[in-house]
CSV table of C-alpha atoms in Angstrom, one decimal:
chain,number,residue,atom,x,y,z
A,28,MET,CA,0.1,-0.1,0.2
A,29,GLN,CA,1.2,3.5,-0.8
A,30,ALA,CA,-0.3,6.9,0.1
A,31,ASN,CA,-2.2,8.3,-2.7
A,32,PRO,CA,-0.7,11.7,-3.3
A,33,ASP,CA,-4.0,12.7,-5.4
A,34,SER,CA,-6.3,12.2,-2.5
A,35,ALA,CA,-9.0,14.9,-1.9
A,36,ASN,CA,-8.2,15.4,1.8
A,37,HIS,CA,-4.4,15.4,1.2
A,38,ASP,CA,-4.4,12.6,4.0
A,39,GLY,CA,-3.2,9.8,1.2
A,40,LEU,CA,-6.5,8.1,1.2
A,41,PRO,CA,-7.7,5.7,-0.3
A,42,ALA,CA,-4.4,4.3,-0.3
A,43,LEU,CA,-2.9,2.8,-3.5
A,44,HIS,CA,-2.0,-0.8,-4.4
A,45,VAL,CA,1.5,-0.6,-5.9
A,46,ASN,CA,4.5,-2.8,-6.3
A,47,ALA,CA,7.0,-2.1,-3.5
A,48,SER,CA,10.5,-1.3,-3.8
A,49,PHE,CA,13.0,-1.3,-0.9
A,50,GLN,CA,16.1,0.4,-0.2
A,51,SER,CA,19.2,-2.0,0.6
A,52,LEU,CA,22.5,-1.4,2.3
A,53,GLU,CA,25.7,-2.8,1.4
A,54,SER,CA,29.1,-2.7,2.9
A,55,LYS,CA,32.5,-4.3,2.9
A,56,ILE,CA,34.4,-5.5,5.9
A,57,LEU,CA,37.8,-3.7,6.3
A,58,ALA,CA,38.4,-4.4,9.8
A,59,TYR,CA,37.2,-6.6,13.0
A,60,GLY,CA,35.1,-4.9,15.3
A,61,THR,CA,31.2,-3.6,15.9
A,62,GLU,CA,29.4,-1.4,13.9
A,63,HIS,CA,26.1,0.0,15.2
A,64,ILE,CA,23.1,1.1,12.7
A,65,LEU,CA,20.2,3.0,14.0
A,66,PHE,CA,16.7,3.2,11.7
A,67,ASP,CA,14.3,6.0,12.5
A,68,PHE,CA,10.8,5.9,11.4
A,69,ALA,CA,7.3,7.0,12.0
A,70,LEU,CA,4.5,4.3,12.5
A,71,TYR,CA,1.0,5.2,11.6
A,72,THR,CA,-2.3,3.6,12.1
A,73,LEU,CA,-5.9,4.2,10.6
A,74,SER,CA,-8.5,6.2,12.6
A,75,GLU,CA,-11.5,4.2,13.7
A,76,SER,CA,-13.4,5.4,10.5
A,77,GLY,CA,-10.5,4.0,8.3
A,78,GLN,CA,-10.3,7.5,6.6
A,79,LYS,CA,-7.3,9.1,8.4
A,80,HIS,CA,-3.6,8.2,9.1
A,81,VAL,CA,-3.2,8.7,12.9
A,82,LEU,CA,0.4,9.0,14.3
A,83,PHE,CA,1.1,6.0,16.4
A,84,SER,CA,4.9,6.4,17.3
A,85,TYR,CA,8.2,7.5,16.2
A,86,CYS,CA,10.4,4.4,16.4
A,87,ARG,CA,14.1,3.5,16.5
A,88,CYS,CA,15.5,0.2,15.7
A,89,GLY,CA,18.9,-0.4,16.3
A,90,VAL,CA,21.4,-3.2,15.0
A,91,ALA,CA,24.9,-3.9,16.0
A,92,ILE,CA,27.1,-6.2,13.6
A,93,THR,CA,30.3,-7.5,15.1
A,94,VAL,CA,33.2,-9.4,13.1
A,95,ASP,CA,35.5,-11.4,15.2
A,96,GLU,CA,38.9,-13.0,14.0
């Protein structure tokens, strides 16, 4: 699902069914050690009427990657 940029109320509804594409990350290991990556995003739900996006929470997801000898 994707927000509809042409929605009458500028709220993205009704949502559009579209093919999804995703970001990806690539890296090369140069040395041993640990690296931390943080992902920040906003999570929305639909209102009880199903016609509005409602902010549920701002979120942060952290990942640590360790390369040992």
